[in-house]
Amino acid sequence: MKSSFKLKEPKSNQATLIYFQSYFKEEGKSFIYSTGQRIHPADWDLKHKRPKKNPNKIESGIAFRNLKKTLEDHVNLLDRLSVQYEMIDEKLTIDIARQAFDKEFKKSSSKTNGFFKVYDIFLEQKINDPTDKGNSPSTIKRYQYNKKLLQEFESYLGKPIRFSALNQTVYQTFLRFCIEVKKHSANTLSRNVGLLKTFLFWAEKNKYTYNDEFKNFENVKRFPTEEIAFNLNQVKDIYSVDLSSNTRLEKVRDLFILGCTTGFRYGNYSKLKKSDVYGDFICVTDVKDPTKSLKVPLNEISKSILEKYDFNLPSISNQKFNKYVKELFELLGFVENARKSMKYGKDVHTSVVPLYTRVNSHTARRTFITIMKNKGVPDKIIMGYTGHKSIQNFNLYYKPSQGDSLKFMNDVFG
């Protein structure tokens, strides 16, 4: 069965879709199927109905090879179908061919799947796959945020994101968007690039794309940022402040101090209930990794906070908490200047901002780890409380202050 290709708009001044076509003699009509690939007409050999050997407007050899491979896959699939149906002495029809092409190239209809349509399929699989232990609720939320980020980038880009057009130029534009427009730190950018690459590897594995140029995208290295942590005296002072005239911020303060005295993530300690307390211990399932159980002893402060609310803690979303906690620390007078350093590529940018703007739910976790390490508690014990498996990641949470550093120096040398 003879097959060929044609352009949707052969006289266009822009890249246009490539259609696969084959004439079905018994039905008296042609099977026409969109390959989902695009090419500039200037790079198309009209005589041989194939891309030219020396394309001008295809930006890289890798993209060109991927394009050729995709077209060959369409030809090979129809050849296989023809042989299979001849062997069983049945007629291969256009409808049968279309269904086989839809299945092979993962299309739910004859229309080409869009980038975000595929992302939705990816998300659905992540959410519903019980065998993938890495798909915690927090990880799923990050993938959902990454989709929103990519949609914002598409608006910034001014044209649809297409698998076939993902190249170094688009990637560098994405990085610039994240840094200059979204003001992401190097660590946030590193995480989001990792999530994007995970999606693209999945899309390639499941044959939604044959463009593997993303494998050459340079990773963004994480940068140890100058986050803050409080010492034990500060935690006690904050907890002792009378906030009865502002019950909203009093609840925020109590939740923050509970984080400082348990070491839990906000998603773990903000939803504690009476059934999570067994004797002298708080026992919860980690929201980030449901296979992991965390067990932390109660102390005088954490116990008093839980009893204050009769084990029914105030319900505040993480987003609102991070907003309110800055308001709290501004009210408490934490207005001194603090350095904020971020690294983009090889450049380190340092700015000075009020300290209260640096406080968030994760500050409580860093505070707990810093206090425990300053008291000489072994790392293995602390990591058992916090659920850390990597000593490298764990150590990123240790943030001794200048006062701590001075004290340790004086303790040693006097």
Short mmCIF file of C-alpha atoms in Angstrom, two decimals:
data_model
loop_
_atom_site.label_atom_id
_atom_site.label_comp_id
_atom_site.label_asym_id
_atom_site.label_seq_id
_atom_site.Cartn_x
_atom_site.Cartn_y
_atom_site.Cartn_z
CA MET A 1 0.00 0.00 0.00
CA LYS A 2 1.62 3.20 -1.20
CA SER A 3 1.75 6.10 1.24
CA SER A 4 3.16 9.63 1.21
CA PHE A 5 3.02 12.97 2.98
CA LYS A 6 1.69 16.40 2.18
CA LEU A 7 1.62 19.82 3.80
CA LYS A 8 -1.58 21.31 5.15
CA GLU A 9 -0.64 24.77 3.86
CA PRO A 10 2.15 24.38 1.29
CA LYS A 11 2.19 28.10 0.43
CA SER A 12 2.34 29.33 4.02
CA ASN A 13 5.09 31.65 5.24
CA GLN A 14 5.13 29.81 8.57
CA ALA A 15 5.56 26.23 9.71
CA THR A 16 2.56 24.10 8.79
CA LEU A 17 1.27 20.64 9.69
CA ILE A 18 2.46 17.52 7.87
CA TYR A 19 -0.28 15.06 6.86
CA PHE A 20 0.26 11.34 6.24
CA GLN A 21 -1.85 9.98 3.37
CA SER A 22 -2.52 6.66 1.70
CA TYR A 23 -5.07 5.71 -0.98
CA PHE A 24 -7.43 2.82 -0.14
CA LYS A 25 -8.38 1.48 -3.55
CA GLU A 26 -11.33 -0.68 -2.44
CA GLU A 27 -12.95 2.26 -0.65
CA GLY A 28 -12.04 4.69 -3.43
CA LYS A 29 -10.71 7.36 -1.08
CA SER A 30 -7.58 8.38 0.84
CA PHE A 31 -6.73 7.90 4.49
CA ILE A 32 -5.38 11.26 5.69
CA TYR A 33 -3.89 11.55 9.18
CA SER A 34 -2.17 14.45 10.92
CA THR A 35 1.32 13.54 12.13
CA GLY A 36 1.26 16.39 14.63
CA GLN A 37 4.60 17.55 13.19
CA ARG A 38 5.22 20.94 11.57
CA ILE A 39 7.71 22.15 9.01
CA HIS A 40 8.32 25.34 7.05
CA PRO A 41 7.37 24.87 3.36
CA ALA A 42 10.84 26.12 2.41
CA ASP A 43 12.25 22.96 4.04
CA TRP A 44 9.83 20.61 2.22
CA ASP A 45 10.76 18.65 -0.89
CA LEU A 46 7.57 18.83 -2.97
CA LYS A 47 8.81 16.29 -5.52
CA HIS A 48 9.68 13.53 -3.05
CA LYS A 49 7.12 14.64 -0.44
CA ARG A 50 9.67 14.56 2.36
CA PRO A 51 11.72 17.09 4.35
CA LYS A 52 14.72 18.39 2.41
CA LYS A 53 18.08 16.82 3.23
CA ASN A 54 19.57 20.19 4.21
CA PRO A 55 16.79 22.11 5.99
CA ASN A 56 17.25 25.82 6.67
CA LYS A 57 14.51 26.58 9.17
CA ILE A 58 14.69 23.50 11.40
CA GLU A 59 16.79 24.72 14.30
CA SER A 60 18.83 21.62 15.11
CA GLY A 61 19.94 18.30 13.65
CA ILE A 62 18.29 16.52 16.59
CA ALA A 63 14.90 18.08 15.78
CA PHE A 64 15.31 17.12 12.12
CA ARG A 65 16.16 13.50 12.95
CA ASN A 66 13.18 13.31 15.32
CA LEU A 67 10.93 14.65 12.58
CA LYS A 68 12.17 12.06 10.07
CA LYS A 69 11.73 9.26 12.62
CA THR A 70 8.13 10.31 13.34
CA LEU A 71 7.27 10.27 9.64
CA GLU A 72 8.91 6.86 9.21
CA ASP A 73 6.89 5.52 12.15
CA HIS A 74 3.66 6.44 10.34
CA VAL A 75 4.76 4.65 7.17
CA ASN A 76 5.94 1.58 9.08
CA LEU A 77 2.69 1.30 11.03
CA LEU A 78 0.56 1.22 7.89
CA ASP A 79 2.90 -1.34 6.30
CA ARG A 80 2.56 -3.59 9.36
CA LEU A 81 -1.22 -3.30 9.32
CA SER A 82 -1.33 -4.21 5.62
CA VAL A 83 0.76 -7.35 6.20
CA GLN A 84 -1.25 -8.39 9.27
CA TYR A 85 -4.61 -8.10 7.50
CA GLU A 86 -3.34 -9.93 4.40
CA MET A 87 -2.22 -12.82 6.62
CA ILE A 88 -5.69 -13.24 8.15
CA ASP A 89 -7.40 -12.60 4.81
CA GLU A 90 -9.40 -9.62 6.03
CA LYS A 91 -9.85 -6.16 4.57
CA LEU A 92 -7.96 -3.27 6.11
CA THR A 93 -10.32 -0.28 6.11
CA ILE A 94 -9.70 3.40 6.71
CA ASP A 95 -11.64 3.21 10.01
CA ILE A 96 -9.50 0.31 11.24
CA ALA A 97 -6.33 2.14 10.18
CA ARG A 98 -7.43 5.32 11.95
CA GLN A 99 -8.14 3.45 15.19
CA ALA A 100 -4.73 1.77 15.02
CA PHE A 101 -3.03 5.11 14.40
CA ASP A 102 -4.93 6.73 17.27
CA LYS A 103 -3.83 3.93 19.60
CA GLU A 104 -0.20 3.95 18.44
CA PHE A 105 0.20 7.70 18.61
CA LYS A 106 -1.99 8.13 21.69
CA LYS A 107 -4.73 10.23 20.12
CA SER A 108 -8.31 10.22 21.37
CA SER A 109 -9.51 11.61 18.03
CA SER A 110 -8.14 12.58 14.65
CA LYS A 111 -7.09 15.93 16.09
CA THR A 112 -3.57 16.35 17.41
CA ASN A 113 -3.25 16.22 21.19
CA GLY A 114 -2.20 19.56 22.60
CA PHE A 115 0.67 19.93 25.04
CA PHE A 116 -1.63 20.60 27.99
CA LYS A 117 -4.04 17.85 27.01
CA VAL A 118 -1.16 15.43 27.35
CA TYR A 119 -0.15 17.09 30.64
CA ASP A 120 -3.68 16.39 31.96
CA ILE A 121 -3.32 12.70 31.03
CA PHE A 122 0.04 12.68 32.82
CA LEU A 123 -1.51 14.30 35.92
CA GLU A 124 -4.41 11.86 35.96
CA GLN A 125 -2.01 8.93 35.84
CA LYS A 126 0.08 10.42 38.65
CA ILE A 127 -2.99 10.90 40.82
CA ASN A 128 -4.51 7.47 40.18
CA ASP A 129 -1.42 5.25 40.08
CA PRO A 130 -1.30 3.45 43.47
CA THR A 131 2.01 1.76 42.60
CA ASP A 132 3.91 5.06 42.37
CA LYS A 133 4.90 5.81 45.96
CA GLY A 134 6.39 9.16 44.99
CA ASN A 135 3.01 10.68 44.15
CA SER A 136 2.24 12.28 47.50
CA PRO A 137 -0.46 14.99 47.71
CA SER A 138 2.25 17.66 48.00
CA THR A 139 4.04 16.32 44.90
CA ILE A 140 0.77 16.29 42.95
CA LYS A 141 0.20 19.93 43.94
CA ARG A 142 3.64 20.79 42.59
CA TYR A 143 2.82 19.16 39.26
CA GLN A 144 -0.46 21.08 39.18
CA TYR A 145 1.39 24.33 39.92
CA ASN A 146 3.90 23.50 37.20
CA LYS A 147 1.05 23.18 34.69
CA LYS A 148 -0.21 26.62 35.72
CA LEU A 149 3.33 28.00 35.42
CA LEU A 150 3.66 26.57 31.90
CA GLN A 151 0.30 28.06 30.91
CA GLU A 152 1.50 31.46 32.10
CA PHE A 153 4.70 30.93 30.15
CA GLU A 154 2.68 30.13 27.03
CA SER A 155 0.98 33.54 27.33
CA TYR A 156 4.37 35.16 27.82
CA LEU A 157 5.72 33.27 24.80
CA GLY A 158 2.86 34.50 22.64
CA LYS A 159 2.29 31.17 20.89
CA PRO A 160 1.20 27.63 21.83
CA ILE A 161 3.75 25.33 23.46
CA ARG A 162 4.32 22.35 21.15
CA PHE A 163 6.35 19.22 21.81
CA SER A 164 7.96 19.45 18.39
CA ALA A 165 9.12 23.03 19.01
CA LEU A 166 10.73 22.47 22.43
CA ASN A 167 14.34 23.43 21.83
CA GLN A 168 17.15 25.31 23.56
CA THR A 169 15.72 28.68 22.52
CA VAL A 170 12.34 27.94 24.09
CA TYR A 171 14.01 26.49 27.20
CA GLN A 172 16.20 29.57 27.72
CA THR A 173 13.13 31.77 27.28
CA PHE A 174 11.35 29.69 29.93
CA LEU A 175 14.25 30.18 32.36
CA ARG A 176 14.27 33.92 31.71
CA PHE A 177 10.50 34.05 32.32
CA CYS A 178 10.85 32.23 35.66
CA ILE A 179 13.74 34.45 36.80
CA GLU A 180 12.74 37.88 35.52
CA VAL A 181 8.94 37.69 35.55
CA LYS A 182 8.09 35.16 38.28
CA LYS A 183 11.12 36.12 40.43
CA HIS A 184 11.82 32.48 41.28
CA SER A 185 14.82 31.58 43.38
CA ALA A 186 17.37 29.16 41.97
CA ASN A 187 16.00 26.42 44.23
CA THR A 188 12.40 26.95 43.06
CA LEU A 189 13.56 27.08 39.46
CA SER A 190 15.60 23.89 39.92
CA ARG A 191 12.56 22.06 41.28
CA ASN A 192 10.24 23.27 38.50
CA VAL A 193 12.71 22.35 35.76
CA GLY A 194 12.96 18.89 37.32
CA LEU A 195 9.16 18.53 37.27
CA LEU A 196 9.03 19.66 33.64
CA LYS A 197 11.70 17.16 32.62
CA THR A 198 9.88 14.35 34.44
CA PHE A 199 6.79 15.15 32.37
CA LEU A 200 8.77 15.29 29.10
CA PHE A 201 10.49 11.95 29.81
CA TRP A 202 7.05 10.45 30.46
CA ALA A 203 5.64 11.98 27.25
CA GLU A 204 8.52 10.54 25.21
CA LYS A 205 8.21 7.11 26.83
CA ASN A 206 4.49 7.03 26.07
CA LYS A 207 5.07 8.18 22.46
CA TYR A 208 3.38 11.54 22.71
CA THR A 209 6.57 13.05 21.32
CA TYR A 210 9.71 11.92 19.54
CA ASN A 211 11.51 15.19 20.19
CA ASP A 212 14.12 14.36 22.85
CA GLU A 213 16.05 17.62 22.71
CA PHE A 214 14.91 18.29 26.28
CA LYS A 215 17.52 15.72 27.39
CA ASN A 216 20.16 18.31 26.51
CA PHE A 217 18.56 21.05 28.63
CA GLU A 218 21.05 22.05 31.31
CA ASN A 219 19.83 21.48 34.85
CA VAL A 220 19.53 24.42 37.24
CA LYS A 221 21.71 23.81 40.28
CA ARG A 222 20.29 24.36 43.74
CA PHE A 223 21.79 27.12 45.83
CA PRO A 224 22.04 27.13 49.64
CA THR A 225 19.94 30.21 50.43
CA GLU A 226 20.34 32.33 53.55
CA GLU A 227 17.13 31.31 55.26
CA ILE A 228 16.48 32.21 58.88
CA ALA A 229 15.79 30.27 62.06
CA PHE A 230 15.06 31.35 65.63
CA ASN A 231 16.75 30.21 68.83
CA LEU A 232 15.02 28.66 71.84
CA ASN A 233 14.81 31.91 73.83
CA GLN A 234 13.17 33.67 70.89
CA VAL A 235 10.66 30.84 70.53
CA LYS A 236 9.75 31.08 74.20
CA ASP A 237 9.48 34.88 74.02
CA ILE A 238 7.22 34.73 70.96
CA TYR A 239 5.00 32.16 72.68
CA SER A 240 4.70 34.30 75.81
CA VAL A 241 3.43 37.43 74.01
CA ASP A 242 -0.18 38.29 74.90
CA LEU A 243 -2.16 38.33 71.64
CA SER A 244 -5.62 37.95 73.14
CA SER A 245 -6.66 41.22 71.46
CA ASN A 246 -5.93 39.70 68.04
CA THR A 247 -7.20 36.13 68.05
CA ARG A 248 -6.45 35.63 64.34
CA LEU A 249 -2.74 36.27 64.80
CA GLU A 250 -2.77 34.42 68.13
CA LYS A 251 -3.84 31.26 66.26
CA VAL A 252 -1.14 31.84 63.66
CA ARG A 253 1.44 32.28 66.42
CA ASP A 254 0.37 29.09 68.18
CA LEU A 255 0.56 27.05 64.97
CA PHE A 256 4.01 28.49 64.21
CA ILE A 257 5.31 27.63 67.69
CA LEU A 258 3.87 24.12 67.37
CA GLY A 259 5.99 23.73 64.24
CA CYS A 260 9.05 25.00 66.12
CA THR A 261 8.54 22.39 68.83
CA THR A 262 7.69 19.35 66.68
CA GLY A 263 9.80 19.76 63.53
CA PHE A 264 6.86 18.65 61.39
CA ARG A 265 6.00 20.14 58.01
CA TYR A 266 3.04 22.53 58.14
CA GLY A 267 0.83 19.98 56.39
CA ASN A 268 1.54 17.52 59.22
CA TYR A 269 1.31 19.69 62.33
CA SER A 270 -1.53 21.99 61.22
CA LYS A 271 -3.96 19.05 61.04
CA LEU A 272 -3.09 17.29 64.29
CA LYS A 273 -6.01 15.79 66.20
CA LYS A 274 -6.46 13.96 69.45
CA SER A 275 -6.23 10.53 67.82
CA ASP A 276 -2.68 11.41 66.70
CA VAL A 277 -1.47 11.58 70.30
CA TYR A 278 -0.44 8.27 71.88
CA GLY A 279 0.78 8.64 75.44
CA ASP A 280 3.75 11.02 75.34
CA PHE A 281 4.13 10.96 71.53
CA ILE A 282 2.57 12.58 68.48
CA CYS A 283 2.30 10.01 65.68
CA VAL A 284 1.30 11.04 62.16
CA THR A 285 1.56 9.82 58.57
CA ASP A 286 3.83 12.10 56.57
CA VAL A 287 1.80 14.14 54.05
CA LYS A 288 4.75 14.13 51.63
CA ASP A 289 5.33 10.38 51.85
CA PRO A 290 2.27 8.40 53.04
CA THR A 291 4.45 5.31 53.52
CA LYS A 292 6.38 7.10 56.26
CA SER A 293 5.20 7.40 59.89
CA LEU A 294 6.58 10.19 62.07
CA LYS A 295 6.81 9.94 65.85
CA VAL A 296 7.80 12.96 67.95
CA PRO A 297 7.69 13.20 71.76
CA LEU A 298 5.42 15.82 73.29
CA ASN A 299 7.11 18.61 75.22
CA GLU A 300 5.80 21.26 77.59
CA ILE A 301 5.08 23.81 74.83
CA SER A 302 3.59 21.51 72.19
CA LYS A 303 1.39 19.83 74.80
CA SER A 304 0.08 23.17 76.11
CA ILE A 305 -0.83 24.35 72.58
CA LEU A 306 -2.74 21.14 71.80
CA GLU A 307 -4.59 21.30 75.10
CA LYS A 308 -5.36 25.00 74.58
CA TYR A 309 -7.43 24.07 71.53
CA ASP A 310 -8.63 20.76 72.99
CA PHE A 311 -6.72 18.99 70.20
CA ASN A 312 -8.85 20.78 67.57
CA LEU A 313 -6.34 23.15 65.99
CA PRO A 314 -7.35 26.24 63.96
CA SER A 315 -7.77 25.47 60.26
CA ILE A 316 -5.65 27.81 58.11
CA SER A 317 -4.45 27.04 54.61
CA ASN A 318 -0.69 27.04 54.04
CA GLN A 319 -1.01 29.99 51.65
CA LYS A 320 -2.93 32.14 54.15
CA PHE A 321 -0.66 31.04 56.98
CA ASN A 322 2.43 32.24 55.10
CA LYS A 323 0.71 35.58 54.56
CA TYR A 324 -0.48 35.98 58.15
CA VAL A 325 2.78 34.86 59.75
CA LYS A 326 4.61 37.78 58.11
CA GLU A 327 1.97 40.11 59.53
CA LEU A 328 2.51 38.49 62.94
CA PHE A 329 6.28 38.96 62.96
CA GLU A 330 5.98 42.54 61.77
CA LEU A 331 3.64 43.17 64.71
CA LEU A 332 6.15 41.49 67.03
CA GLY A 333 8.85 43.91 65.88
CA PHE A 334 11.04 41.70 63.68
CA VAL A 335 11.72 44.58 61.30
CA GLU A 336 15.53 44.59 61.23
CA ASN A 337 17.27 44.11 57.91
CA ALA A 338 18.11 40.61 56.69
CA ARG A 339 20.13 39.56 53.66
CA LYS A 340 18.47 37.62 50.87
CA SER A 341 20.76 35.93 48.34
CA MET A 342 19.69 34.18 45.15
CA LYS A 343 21.78 32.54 42.45
CA TYR A 344 20.90 32.56 38.75
CA GLY A 345 23.40 30.75 36.59
CA LYS A 346 26.82 31.96 37.77
CA ASP A 347 25.52 35.23 39.23
CA VAL A 348 24.63 35.70 42.89
CA HIS A 349 22.22 38.54 43.64
CA THR A 350 22.00 39.85 47.22
CA SER A 351 19.33 42.21 48.54
CA VAL A 352 18.37 43.51 51.98
CA VAL A 353 14.77 43.05 53.17
CA PRO A 354 12.94 43.30 56.53
CA LEU A 355 13.37 40.09 58.52
CA TYR A 356 9.62 39.50 58.93
CA THR A 357 9.26 39.09 55.15
CA ARG A 358 11.54 36.04 55.32
CA VAL A 359 9.36 34.11 57.78
CA ASN A 360 7.12 31.30 56.50
CA SER A 361 5.82 27.91 57.61
CA HIS A 362 9.17 26.26 56.78
CA THR A 363 10.94 28.66 59.17
CA ALA A 364 9.40 26.69 62.05
CA ARG A 365 10.91 23.42 60.77
CA ARG A 366 14.33 25.05 60.35
CA THR A 367 14.02 26.51 63.84
CA PHE A 368 13.32 23.10 65.37
CA ILE A 369 16.31 21.48 63.66
CA THR A 370 18.62 24.39 64.53
CA ILE A 371 17.59 24.36 68.20
CA MET A 372 18.07 20.60 68.48
CA LYS A 373 21.48 20.64 66.78
CA ASN A 374 22.63 23.57 68.93
CA LYS A 375 21.71 21.48 72.00
CA GLY A 376 23.92 18.65 70.75
CA VAL A 377 21.13 16.21 69.86
CA PRO A 378 22.50 13.56 67.44
CA ASP A 379 21.52 14.02 63.81
CA LYS A 380 20.03 10.51 63.64
CA ILE A 381 17.59 11.33 66.46
CA ILE A 382 16.52 14.64 64.88
CA MET A 383 16.14 13.04 61.43
CA GLY A 384 13.91 10.41 63.06
CA TYR A 385 11.65 13.25 64.22
CA THR A 386 11.61 15.18 60.94
CA GLY A 387 11.54 12.21 58.58
CA HIS A 388 14.65 13.21 56.63
CA LYS A 389 16.44 10.37 54.85
CA SER A 390 19.26 12.39 53.28
CA ILE A 391 21.84 13.97 55.58
CA GLN A 392 22.58 16.45 52.79
CA ASN A 393 18.99 17.73 52.67
CA PHE A 394 18.76 17.63 56.45
CA ASN A 395 21.82 19.85 56.89
CA LEU A 396 20.29 22.50 54.64
CA TYR A 397 17.81 23.15 57.46
CA TYR A 398 20.49 23.98 60.01
CA LYS A 399 20.69 27.78 60.20
CA PRO A 400 22.79 28.95 63.19
CA SER A 401 22.55 32.69 63.77
CA GLN A 402 25.51 35.04 64.17
CA GLY A 403 24.83 34.93 67.91
CA ASP A 404 25.05 31.12 67.86
CA SER A 405 28.29 31.22 65.90
CA LEU A 406 29.78 33.73 68.35
CA LYS A 407 28.71 31.63 71.34
CA PHE A 408 30.26 28.46 69.92
CA MET A 409 33.53 30.29 69.21
CA ASN A 410 33.64 31.72 72.74
CA ASP A 411 32.80 28.35 74.27
CA VAL A 412 35.85 26.86 72.52
CA PHE A 413 38.41 29.67 72.69
CA GLY A 414 37.03 31.90 75.41
#
